[in-house]
Coordinates of C-alpha atoms and ligand atoms in Angstrom, one line a residue:
X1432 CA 126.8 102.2 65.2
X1433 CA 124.9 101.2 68.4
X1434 CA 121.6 101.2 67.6
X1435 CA 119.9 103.4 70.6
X1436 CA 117.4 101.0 71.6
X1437 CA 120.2 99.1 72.6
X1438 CA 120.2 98.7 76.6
X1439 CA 123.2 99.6 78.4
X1440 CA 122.7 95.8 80.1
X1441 CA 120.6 93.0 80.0
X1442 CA 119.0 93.1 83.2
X1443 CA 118.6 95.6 86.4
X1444 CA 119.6 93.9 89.6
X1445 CA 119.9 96.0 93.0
X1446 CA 119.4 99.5 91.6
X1447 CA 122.1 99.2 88.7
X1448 CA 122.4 97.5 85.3
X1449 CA 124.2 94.2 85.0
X1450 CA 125.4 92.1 81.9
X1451 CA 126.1 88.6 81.9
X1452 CA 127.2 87.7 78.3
X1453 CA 127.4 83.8 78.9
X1454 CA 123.6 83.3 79.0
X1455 CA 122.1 82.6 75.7
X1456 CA 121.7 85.2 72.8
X1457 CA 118.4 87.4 72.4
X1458 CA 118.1 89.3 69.6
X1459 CA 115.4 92.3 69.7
X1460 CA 114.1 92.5 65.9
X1461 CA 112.3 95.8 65.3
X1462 CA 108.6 94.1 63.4
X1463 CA 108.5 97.0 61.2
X1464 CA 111.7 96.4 59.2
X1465 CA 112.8 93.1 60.3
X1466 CA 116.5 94.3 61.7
X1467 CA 118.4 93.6 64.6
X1468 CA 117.9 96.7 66.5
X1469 CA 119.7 95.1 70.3
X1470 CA 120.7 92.2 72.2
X1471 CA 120.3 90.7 75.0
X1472 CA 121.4 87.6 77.0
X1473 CA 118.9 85.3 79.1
X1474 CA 120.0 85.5 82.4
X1475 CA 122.2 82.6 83.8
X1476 CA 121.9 80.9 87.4
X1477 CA 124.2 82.9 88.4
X1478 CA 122.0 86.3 87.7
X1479 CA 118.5 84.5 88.8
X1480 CA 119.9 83.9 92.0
X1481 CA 122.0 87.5 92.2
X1482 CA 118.0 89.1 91.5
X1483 CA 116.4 86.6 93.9
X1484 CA 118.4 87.0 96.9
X1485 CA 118.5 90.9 96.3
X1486 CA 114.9 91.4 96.3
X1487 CA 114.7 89.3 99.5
X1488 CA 117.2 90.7 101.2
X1489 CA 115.7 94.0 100.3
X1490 CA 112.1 93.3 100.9
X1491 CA 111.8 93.2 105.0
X1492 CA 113.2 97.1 105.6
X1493 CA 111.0 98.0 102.6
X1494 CA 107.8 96.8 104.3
X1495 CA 108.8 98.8 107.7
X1496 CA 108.6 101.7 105.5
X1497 CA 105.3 103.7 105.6
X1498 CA 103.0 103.6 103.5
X1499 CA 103.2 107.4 103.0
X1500 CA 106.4 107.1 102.1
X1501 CA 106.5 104.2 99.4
X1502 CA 103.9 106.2 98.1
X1503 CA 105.6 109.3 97.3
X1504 CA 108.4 107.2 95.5
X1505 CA 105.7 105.6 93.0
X1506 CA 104.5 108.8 92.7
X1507 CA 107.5 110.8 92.2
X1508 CA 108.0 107.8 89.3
X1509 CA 104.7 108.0 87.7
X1510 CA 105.9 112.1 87.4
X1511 CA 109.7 111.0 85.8
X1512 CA 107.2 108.7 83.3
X1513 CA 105.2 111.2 82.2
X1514 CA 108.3 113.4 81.3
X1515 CA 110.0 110.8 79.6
X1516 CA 106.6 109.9 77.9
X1517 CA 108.2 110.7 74.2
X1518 CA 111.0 108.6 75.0
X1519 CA 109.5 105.9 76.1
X1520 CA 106.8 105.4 73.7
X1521 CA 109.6 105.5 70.7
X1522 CA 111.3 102.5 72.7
X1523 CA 108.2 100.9 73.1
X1524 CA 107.1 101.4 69.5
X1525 CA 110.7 99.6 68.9
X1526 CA 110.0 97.0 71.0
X1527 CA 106.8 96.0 70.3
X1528 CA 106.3 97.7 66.7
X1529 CA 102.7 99.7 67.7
X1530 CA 102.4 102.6 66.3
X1531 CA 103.6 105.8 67.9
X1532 CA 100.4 107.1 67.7
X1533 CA 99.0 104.6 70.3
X1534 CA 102.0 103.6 72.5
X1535 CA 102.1 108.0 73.0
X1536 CA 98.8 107.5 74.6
X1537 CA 98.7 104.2 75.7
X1538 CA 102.1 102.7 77.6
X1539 CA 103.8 104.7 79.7
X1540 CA 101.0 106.9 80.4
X1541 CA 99.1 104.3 81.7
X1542 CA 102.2 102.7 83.9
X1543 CA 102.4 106.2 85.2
X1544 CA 98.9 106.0 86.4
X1545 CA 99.0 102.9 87.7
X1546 CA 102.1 103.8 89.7
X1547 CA 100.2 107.0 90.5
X1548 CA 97.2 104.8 91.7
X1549 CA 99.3 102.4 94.0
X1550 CA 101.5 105.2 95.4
X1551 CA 98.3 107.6 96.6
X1552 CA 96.3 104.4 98.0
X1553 CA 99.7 102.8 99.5
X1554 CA 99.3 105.1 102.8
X1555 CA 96.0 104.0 103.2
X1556 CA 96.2 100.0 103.2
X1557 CA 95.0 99.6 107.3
X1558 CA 93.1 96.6 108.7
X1559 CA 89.9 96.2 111.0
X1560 CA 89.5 96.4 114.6
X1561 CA 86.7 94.1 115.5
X1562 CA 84.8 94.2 119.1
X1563 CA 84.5 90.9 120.8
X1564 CA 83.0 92.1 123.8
X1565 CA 85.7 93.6 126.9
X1566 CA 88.3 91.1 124.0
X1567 CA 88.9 92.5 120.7
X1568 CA 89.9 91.3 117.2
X1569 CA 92.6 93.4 115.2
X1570 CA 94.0 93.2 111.5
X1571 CA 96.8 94.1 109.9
X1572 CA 97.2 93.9 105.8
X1573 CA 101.1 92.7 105.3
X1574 CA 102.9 92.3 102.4
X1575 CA 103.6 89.1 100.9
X1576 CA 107.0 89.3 100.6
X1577 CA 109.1 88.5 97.3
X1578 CA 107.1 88.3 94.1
X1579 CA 108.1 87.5 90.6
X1580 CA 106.4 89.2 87.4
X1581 CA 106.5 87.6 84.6
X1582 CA 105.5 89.5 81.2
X1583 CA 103.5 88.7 77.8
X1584 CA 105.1 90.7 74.9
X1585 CA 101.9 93.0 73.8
X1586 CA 102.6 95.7 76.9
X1587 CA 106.0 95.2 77.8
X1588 CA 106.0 98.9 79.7
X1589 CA 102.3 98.6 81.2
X1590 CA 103.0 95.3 82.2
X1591 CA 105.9 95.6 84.4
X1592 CA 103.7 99.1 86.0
X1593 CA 100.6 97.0 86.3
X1594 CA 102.7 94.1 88.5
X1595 CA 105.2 96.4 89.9
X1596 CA 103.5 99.3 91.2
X1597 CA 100.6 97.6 93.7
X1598 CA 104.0 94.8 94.7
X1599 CA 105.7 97.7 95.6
X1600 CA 103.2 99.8 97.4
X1601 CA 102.0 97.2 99.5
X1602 CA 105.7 96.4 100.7
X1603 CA 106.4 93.7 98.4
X1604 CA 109.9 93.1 96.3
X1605 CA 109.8 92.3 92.8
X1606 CA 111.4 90.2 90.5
X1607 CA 110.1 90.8 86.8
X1608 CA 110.8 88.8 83.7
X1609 CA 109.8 90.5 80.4
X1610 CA 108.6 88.4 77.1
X1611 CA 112.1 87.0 75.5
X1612 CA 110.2 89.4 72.5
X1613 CA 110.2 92.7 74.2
X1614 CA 113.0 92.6 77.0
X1615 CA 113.4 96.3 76.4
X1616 CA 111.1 98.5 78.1
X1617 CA 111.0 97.2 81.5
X1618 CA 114.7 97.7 82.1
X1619 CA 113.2 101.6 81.6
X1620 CA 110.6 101.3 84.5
X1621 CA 113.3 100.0 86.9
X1622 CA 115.7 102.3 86.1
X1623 CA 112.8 105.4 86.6
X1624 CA 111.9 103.7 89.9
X1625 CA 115.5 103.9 91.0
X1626 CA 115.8 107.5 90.2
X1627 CA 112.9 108.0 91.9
X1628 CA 114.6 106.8 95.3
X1629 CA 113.3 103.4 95.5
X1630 CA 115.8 101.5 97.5
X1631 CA 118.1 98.9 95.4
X1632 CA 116.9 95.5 95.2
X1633 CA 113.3 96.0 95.5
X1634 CA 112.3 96.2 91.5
X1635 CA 114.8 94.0 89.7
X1636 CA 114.5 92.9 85.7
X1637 CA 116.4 89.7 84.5
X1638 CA 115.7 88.6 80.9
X1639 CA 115.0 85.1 79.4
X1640 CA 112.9 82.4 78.2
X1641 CA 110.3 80.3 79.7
X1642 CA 113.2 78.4 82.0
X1643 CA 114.4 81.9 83.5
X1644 CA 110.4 82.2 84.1
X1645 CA 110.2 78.7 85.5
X1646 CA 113.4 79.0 88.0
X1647 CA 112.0 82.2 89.4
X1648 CA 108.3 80.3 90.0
X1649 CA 109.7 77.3 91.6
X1650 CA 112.0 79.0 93.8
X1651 CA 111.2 78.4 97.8
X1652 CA 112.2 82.1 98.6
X1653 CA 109.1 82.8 96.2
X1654 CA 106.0 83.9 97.3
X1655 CA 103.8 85.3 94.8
X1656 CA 103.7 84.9 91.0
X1657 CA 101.9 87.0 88.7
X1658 CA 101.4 86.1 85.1
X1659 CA 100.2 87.8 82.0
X1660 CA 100.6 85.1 79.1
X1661 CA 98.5 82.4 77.2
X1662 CA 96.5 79.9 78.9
X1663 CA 98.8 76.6 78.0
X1664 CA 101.2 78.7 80.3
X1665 CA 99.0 79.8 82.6
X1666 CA 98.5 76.3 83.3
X1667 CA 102.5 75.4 83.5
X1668 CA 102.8 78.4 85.9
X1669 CA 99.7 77.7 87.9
X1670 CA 100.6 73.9 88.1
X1671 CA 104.1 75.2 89.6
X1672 CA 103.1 78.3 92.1
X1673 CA 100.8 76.0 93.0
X1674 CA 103.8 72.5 94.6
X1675 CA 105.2 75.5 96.5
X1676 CA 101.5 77.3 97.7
X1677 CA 103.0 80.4 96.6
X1678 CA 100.0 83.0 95.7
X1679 CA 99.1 83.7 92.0
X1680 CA 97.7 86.0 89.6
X1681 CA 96.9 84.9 86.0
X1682 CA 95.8 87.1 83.0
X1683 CA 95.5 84.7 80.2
X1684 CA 94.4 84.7 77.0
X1685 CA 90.4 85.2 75.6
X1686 CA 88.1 85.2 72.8
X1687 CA 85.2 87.9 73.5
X1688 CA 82.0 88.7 72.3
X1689 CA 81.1 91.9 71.9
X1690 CA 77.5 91.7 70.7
X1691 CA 75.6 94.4 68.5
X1692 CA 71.8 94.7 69.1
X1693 CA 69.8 96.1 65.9
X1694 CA 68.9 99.8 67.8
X1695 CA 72.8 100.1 68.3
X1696 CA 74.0 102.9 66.8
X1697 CA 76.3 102.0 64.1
X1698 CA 78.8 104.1 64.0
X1699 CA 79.7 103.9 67.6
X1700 CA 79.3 99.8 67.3
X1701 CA 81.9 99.8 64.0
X1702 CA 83.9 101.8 66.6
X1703 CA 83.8 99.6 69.4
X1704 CA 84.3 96.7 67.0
X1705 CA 87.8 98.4 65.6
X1706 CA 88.9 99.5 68.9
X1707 CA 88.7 95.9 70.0
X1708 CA 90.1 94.1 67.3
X1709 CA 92.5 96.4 65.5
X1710 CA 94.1 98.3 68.2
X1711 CA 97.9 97.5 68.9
X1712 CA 97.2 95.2 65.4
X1713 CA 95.1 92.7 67.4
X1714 CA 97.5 92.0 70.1
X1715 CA 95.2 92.6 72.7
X1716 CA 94.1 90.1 75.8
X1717 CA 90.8 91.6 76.0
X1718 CA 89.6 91.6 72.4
X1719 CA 86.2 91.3 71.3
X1720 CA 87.3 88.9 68.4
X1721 CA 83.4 87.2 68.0
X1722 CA 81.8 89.9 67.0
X1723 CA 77.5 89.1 66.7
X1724 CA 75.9 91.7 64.5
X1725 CA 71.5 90.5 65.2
X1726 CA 70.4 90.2 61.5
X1727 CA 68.2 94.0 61.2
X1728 CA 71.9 95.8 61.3
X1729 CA 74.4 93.5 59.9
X1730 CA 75.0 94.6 56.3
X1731 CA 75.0 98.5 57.3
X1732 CA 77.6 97.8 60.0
X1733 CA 79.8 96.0 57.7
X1734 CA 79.7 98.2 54.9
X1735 CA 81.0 100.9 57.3
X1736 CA 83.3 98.6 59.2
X1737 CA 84.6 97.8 55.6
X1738 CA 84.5 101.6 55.0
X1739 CA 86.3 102.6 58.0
X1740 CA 89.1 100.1 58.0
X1741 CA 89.7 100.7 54.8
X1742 CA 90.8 104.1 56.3
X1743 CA 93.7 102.2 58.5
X1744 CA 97.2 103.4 57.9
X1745 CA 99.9 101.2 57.7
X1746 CA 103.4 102.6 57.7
X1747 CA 106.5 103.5 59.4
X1748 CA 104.8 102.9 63.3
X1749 CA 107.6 105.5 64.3
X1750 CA 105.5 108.5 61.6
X1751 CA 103.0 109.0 64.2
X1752 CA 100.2 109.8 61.0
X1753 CA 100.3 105.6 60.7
X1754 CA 97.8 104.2 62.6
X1755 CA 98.5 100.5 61.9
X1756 CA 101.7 98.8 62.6
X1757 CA 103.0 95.1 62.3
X1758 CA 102.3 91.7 64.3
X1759 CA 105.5 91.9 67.1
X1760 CA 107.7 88.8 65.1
X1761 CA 107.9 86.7 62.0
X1762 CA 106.4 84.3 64.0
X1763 CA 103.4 85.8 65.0
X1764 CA 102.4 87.1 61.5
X1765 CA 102.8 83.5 60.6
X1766 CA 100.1 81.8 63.0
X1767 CA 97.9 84.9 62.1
X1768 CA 98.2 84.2 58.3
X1769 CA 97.4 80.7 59.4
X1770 CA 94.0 81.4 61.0
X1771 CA 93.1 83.6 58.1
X1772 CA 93.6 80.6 55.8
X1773 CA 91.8 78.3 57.9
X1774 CA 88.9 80.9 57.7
X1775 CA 88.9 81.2 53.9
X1776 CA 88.8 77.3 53.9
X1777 CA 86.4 77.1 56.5
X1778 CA 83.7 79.3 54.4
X1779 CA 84.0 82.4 56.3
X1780 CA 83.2 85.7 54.0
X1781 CA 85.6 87.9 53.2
X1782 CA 85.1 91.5 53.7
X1783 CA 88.3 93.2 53.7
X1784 CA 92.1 92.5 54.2
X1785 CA 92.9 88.6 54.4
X1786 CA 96.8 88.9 53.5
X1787 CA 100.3 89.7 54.2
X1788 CA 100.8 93.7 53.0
X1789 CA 103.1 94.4 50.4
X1790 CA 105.5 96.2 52.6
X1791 CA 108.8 95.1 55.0
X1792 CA 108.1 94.0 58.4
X1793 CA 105.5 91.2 59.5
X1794 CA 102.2 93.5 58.8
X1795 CA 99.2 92.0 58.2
X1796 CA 95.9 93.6 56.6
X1797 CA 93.5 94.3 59.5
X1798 CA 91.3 91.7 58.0
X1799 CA 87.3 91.2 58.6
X1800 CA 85.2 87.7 57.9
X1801 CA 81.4 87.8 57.9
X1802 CA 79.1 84.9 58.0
X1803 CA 81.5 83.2 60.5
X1804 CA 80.0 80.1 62.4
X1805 CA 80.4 79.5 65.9
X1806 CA 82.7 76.2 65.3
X1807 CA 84.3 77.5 62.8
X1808 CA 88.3 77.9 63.8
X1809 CA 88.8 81.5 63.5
X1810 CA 85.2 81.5 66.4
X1811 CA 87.1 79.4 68.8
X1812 CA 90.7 80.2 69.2
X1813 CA 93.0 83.3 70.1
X1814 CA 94.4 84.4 66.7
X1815 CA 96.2 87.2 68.9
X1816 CA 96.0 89.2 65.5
X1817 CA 93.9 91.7 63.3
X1818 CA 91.4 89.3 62.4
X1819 CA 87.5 90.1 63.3
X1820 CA 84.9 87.4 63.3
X1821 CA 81.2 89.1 62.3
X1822 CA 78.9 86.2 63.1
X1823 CA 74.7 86.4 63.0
X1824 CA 72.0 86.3 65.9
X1825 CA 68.2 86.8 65.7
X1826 CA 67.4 87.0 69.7
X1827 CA 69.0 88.1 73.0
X1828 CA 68.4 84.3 74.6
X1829 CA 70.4 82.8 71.9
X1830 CA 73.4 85.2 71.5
X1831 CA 73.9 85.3 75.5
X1832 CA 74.3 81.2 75.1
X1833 CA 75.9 81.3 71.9
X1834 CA 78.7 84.1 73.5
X1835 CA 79.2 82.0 76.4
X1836 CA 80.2 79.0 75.0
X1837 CA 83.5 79.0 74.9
X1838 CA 86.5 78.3 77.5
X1839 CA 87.5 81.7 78.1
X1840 CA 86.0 84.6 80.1
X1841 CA 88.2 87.7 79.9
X1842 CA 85.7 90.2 78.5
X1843 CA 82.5 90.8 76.9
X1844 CA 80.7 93.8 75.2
X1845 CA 77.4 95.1 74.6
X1846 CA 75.8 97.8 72.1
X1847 CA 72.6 99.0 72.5
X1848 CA 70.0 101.5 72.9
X1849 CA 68.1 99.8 75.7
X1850 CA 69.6 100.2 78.9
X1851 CA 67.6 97.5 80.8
X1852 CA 68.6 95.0 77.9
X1853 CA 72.9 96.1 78.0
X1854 CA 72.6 95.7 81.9
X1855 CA 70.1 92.2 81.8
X1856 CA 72.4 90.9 78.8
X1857 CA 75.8 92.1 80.4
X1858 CA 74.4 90.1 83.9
X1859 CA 74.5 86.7 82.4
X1860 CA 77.5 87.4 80.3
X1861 CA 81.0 84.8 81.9
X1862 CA 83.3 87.7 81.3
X1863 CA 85.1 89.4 84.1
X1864 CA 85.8 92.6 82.6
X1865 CA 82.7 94.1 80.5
X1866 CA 81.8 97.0 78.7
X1867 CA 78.8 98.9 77.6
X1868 CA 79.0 100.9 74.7
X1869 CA 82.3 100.9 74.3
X1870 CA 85.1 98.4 74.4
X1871 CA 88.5 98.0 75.7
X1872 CA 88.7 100.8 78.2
X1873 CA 91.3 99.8 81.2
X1874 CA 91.6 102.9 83.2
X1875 CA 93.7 101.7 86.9
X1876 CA 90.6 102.1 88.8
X1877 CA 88.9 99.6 87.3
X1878 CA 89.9 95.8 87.8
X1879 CA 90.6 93.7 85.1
X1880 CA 91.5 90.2 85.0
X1881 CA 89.0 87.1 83.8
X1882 CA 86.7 84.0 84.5
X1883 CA 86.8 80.3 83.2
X1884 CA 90.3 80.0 81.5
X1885 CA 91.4 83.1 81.2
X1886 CA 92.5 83.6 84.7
X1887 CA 92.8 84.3 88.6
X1888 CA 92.7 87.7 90.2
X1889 CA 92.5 91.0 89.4
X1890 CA 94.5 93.7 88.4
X1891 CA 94.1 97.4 89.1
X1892 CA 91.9 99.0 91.3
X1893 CA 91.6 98.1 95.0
X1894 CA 91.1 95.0 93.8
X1895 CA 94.8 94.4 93.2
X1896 CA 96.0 95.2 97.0
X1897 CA 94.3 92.2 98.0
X1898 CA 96.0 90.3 95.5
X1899 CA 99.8 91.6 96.7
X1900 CA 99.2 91.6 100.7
X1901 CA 97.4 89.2 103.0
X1902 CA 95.6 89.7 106.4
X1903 CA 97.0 88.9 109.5
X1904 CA 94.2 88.9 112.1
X1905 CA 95.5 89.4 116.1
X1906 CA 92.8 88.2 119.1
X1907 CA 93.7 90.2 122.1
X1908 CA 92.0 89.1 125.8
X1909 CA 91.4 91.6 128.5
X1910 CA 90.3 89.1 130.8
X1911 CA 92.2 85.4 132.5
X1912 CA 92.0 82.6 130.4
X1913 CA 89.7 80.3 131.0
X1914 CA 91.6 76.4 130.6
X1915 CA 90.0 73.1 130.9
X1916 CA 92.6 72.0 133.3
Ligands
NDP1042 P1 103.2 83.2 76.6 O1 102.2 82.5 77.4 O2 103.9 82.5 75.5 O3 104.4 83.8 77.5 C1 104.1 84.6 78.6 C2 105.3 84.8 79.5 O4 105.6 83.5 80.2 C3 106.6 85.0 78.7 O5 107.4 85.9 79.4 C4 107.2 83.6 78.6 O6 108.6 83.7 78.3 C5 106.9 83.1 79.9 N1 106.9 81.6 80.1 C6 106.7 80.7 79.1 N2 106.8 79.5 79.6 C7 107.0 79.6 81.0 C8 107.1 78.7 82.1 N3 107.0 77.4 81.9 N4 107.3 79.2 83.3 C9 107.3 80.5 83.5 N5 107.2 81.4 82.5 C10 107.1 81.0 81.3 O7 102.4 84.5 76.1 P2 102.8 85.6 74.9 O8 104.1 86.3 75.4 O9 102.9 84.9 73.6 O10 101.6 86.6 75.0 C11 100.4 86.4 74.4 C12 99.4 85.8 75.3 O11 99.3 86.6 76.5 C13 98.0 85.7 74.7 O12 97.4 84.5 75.0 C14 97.3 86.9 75.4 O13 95.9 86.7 75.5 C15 97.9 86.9 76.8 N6 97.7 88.2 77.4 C16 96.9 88.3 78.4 C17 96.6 89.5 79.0 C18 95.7 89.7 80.2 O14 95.9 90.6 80.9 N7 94.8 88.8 80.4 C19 97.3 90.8 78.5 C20 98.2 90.5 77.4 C21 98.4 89.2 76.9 P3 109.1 83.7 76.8 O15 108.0 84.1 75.9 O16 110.2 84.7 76.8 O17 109.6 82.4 76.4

């Protein structure tokens, strides 16, 4: 029996579905059992070029829309999400393996705010009129033209929403390629945006590996690309937007500090430190994976971090009492176990977790290490997993230096009772998205993106429209011009 994850195609080209069965074999394992659950084929020349010249053909009438009314069609999708949010979140929790209990709250609800967002600000994107004397100086923002998506595997749903829905309202056409992982969910955020009355060809899905990526970025009819992956492909895809001049947007990888001051209060810091290490199992961009703990609260924070995730539930992700599901493949629990022996050998502390759990599926123990070093392994890399570095700091000076000292600069974090110190500390911090008191909150309002390796551009927020339209500016002369013969 067809299992009902199963899509009714592989990809979503020009408002319908459409299956190519020669392109190479994808199967979509479910982490929590290890089954096949779907399949679905990479796409073929043949269907890259079918999605490419549909979204350009479509693009140019879509831009002489209103904004008003490309609005109301995001909007009118943000409502079908919201609907379908139960639906959606047990496809997500299929395609990704997060629990039920997060992707309710987290994955299409936050795709249908951002195509909310982008629908109620897309009839207000103007330009400038600047006086130049009797002359003048007018802008106008246009749209970019055709721009490709392409998706990491931790948001497959949000992801496609976060690229799709400020492309779209600013008059763009989109091309999106999820993660060969999750290929699922997006093929949902088309089809809602079509029933919404978005014209065909303007939001098109093709699956496939990095080459599907890859043809879509070096394409000349190209001219925007917008990334959510590591930084090794950030890189590749950078390297290649960058022979055509096409415009970019890169959310890459991190490895954040949150940092806990002594006159934190520790329940909200062990809070802050689960929230950004164990949510979605560790699969999380953003994480504050170097946790400093100044010496005057370490041993009460871990013994109620060790307290409090010994309270995790790990389970059926589709029970929605389990608050802990698997790492997405095989694969990925692998290279997590990997970093968590390399921290055992190392001479990082164990405090809880540190193995595979004795369940099926690829779970692995949310797993904390104290007395972690700064160049110790598991302080420098992205383990992408649920593993929590707790490392020591006596002063302010020190851990500022100590937190910046690494090649990434997605996020940072900050508990403490002294307001001057979170805003002083939180000044000097390389991080482009930051938090006080809390961690990991992404509302669409708010940009988010990073500094130093992990990235270019923002997301969200008004940010984001600069990043999908550019300005045309228009002298106008009242007067004869003046020549020099
Ligand atoms: P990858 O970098 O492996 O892949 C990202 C996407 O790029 C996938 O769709 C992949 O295809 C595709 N791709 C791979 N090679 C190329 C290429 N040469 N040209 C074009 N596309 C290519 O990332 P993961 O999927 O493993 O996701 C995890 C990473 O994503 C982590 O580093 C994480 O930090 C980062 N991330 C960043 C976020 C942010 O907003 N800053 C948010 C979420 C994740 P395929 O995998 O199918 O081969």
């Amino acid at each position: 029996m067809t299992h009902p994850a199963q899509p009714k195609a592989s990809h979503f080209i020009n408002g319908a579905y459409v299956e190519d069965t020669a392109g190479t074999p994808i199967p979509v394992i479910y982490a929590a059992t290890g089954e096949q659950i779907a399949t679905v084929y990479a796409a073929t020349p043949a269907i890259v070029e079918q999605a490419l010249s549909t979204a350009k053909a479509a693009q140019k009438a879509w831009a002489k829309m209103t904004g008003t009314e490309r609005g109301r069609i995001l909007r009118r999708a943000a409502d079908i999400m919201r609907e379908r949010n139960h639906e959606l979140s047990v496809l997500e929790t299929y395609d990704t393996g997060k629990p039920l209990q997060e992707t309710l709250v987290a994955d299409a609800t936050s795709g249908a705010d951002a195509l909310e967002y982008f629908g109620g600000l897309a009839g207000s994107l103007t330009g400038e009129h600047i006086p130049m004397g009797e002359d003048w100086v007018y802008t106008v923002r246009e749209a970019l033209g055709l721009c490709v998506g392409i998706g990491a595997w931790n948001y497959p749903t949000q992801i496609a929403c976060w690229k799709g829905a400020p492309a779209l309202a600013c008059g763009n056409s989109m091309v999106f390629k999820p993660s060969e992982t999750t290929p699922l969910c997006a093929l949902k955020v088309a089809e809602i945006l079509h029933e919404a009355g978005l014209p065909a060809g303007l939001y098109n899905v093709i699956q496939g590996m990095g080459e599907v990526g890859a043809a879509l970025v070096t394409d000349p009819r190209v001219d925007k690309v917008s990334l959510t992956g590591s930084v090794p492909t950030g890189k590749k895809v950078y390297a290649a937007a960058a022979a055509g001049m096409k415009h970019v947007t890169m959310e890459l990888g991190g490895k954040s500090p949150l940092i806990i001051f002594d006159d934190a209060d520790v329940e909200n810091a062990v809070g802050g430190a689960i929230n950004g290490n164990f949510y979605s199992s560790g699969q999380v961009c953003s994480n504050g994976t170097r946790v400093f703990v100044q010496k005057g609260i370490k041993e009460k924070f871990l013994a109620r971090l060790a307290e409090r995730t010994g309270a995790a539930v790990l389970g059926d992700p589709q029970d929605e009492a389990t608050s802990f599901g698997p790492m997405v493949t095989e694969n990925q629990m692998n290279i997590v176990l990997g970093y968590i022996e390399k921290g055992k050998e190392e001479g990082a502390r164990l405090i809880c977790g540190g193995k595979r759990a004795d369940m099926p599926g690829f779970f692995v123990e949310p797993t904390v290490f104290a007395d972690v070093t700064d160049d110790m392994t598991i302080a420098r890399e992205e383990i992408f997993g649920p593993v929590m570095s707790v490392l020591d700091f006596d002063t302010e000076e020190e851990v500022i230096a100590r937190a910046n000292d690494t090649e990434f600069g997605l996020s940072a974090g900050v508990f403490t009772n002294d307001f001057s110190r979170a805003h002083r500390v939180i000044g000097q911090l390389e991080a482009g998205s930051c938090f006080i008191n809390s961690y990991n909150d992404a509302p669409v309002e708010a940009p988010f993106g990073g500094v130093k390796a992990s990235g270019v551009g923002r997301e969200n927020s008004k940010e984001a429209i600069k990043h999908f339209s550019q300005v045309k500016s228009v002298y106008v002369r009242m007067g004869d011009v003046e020549a020099a013969f």
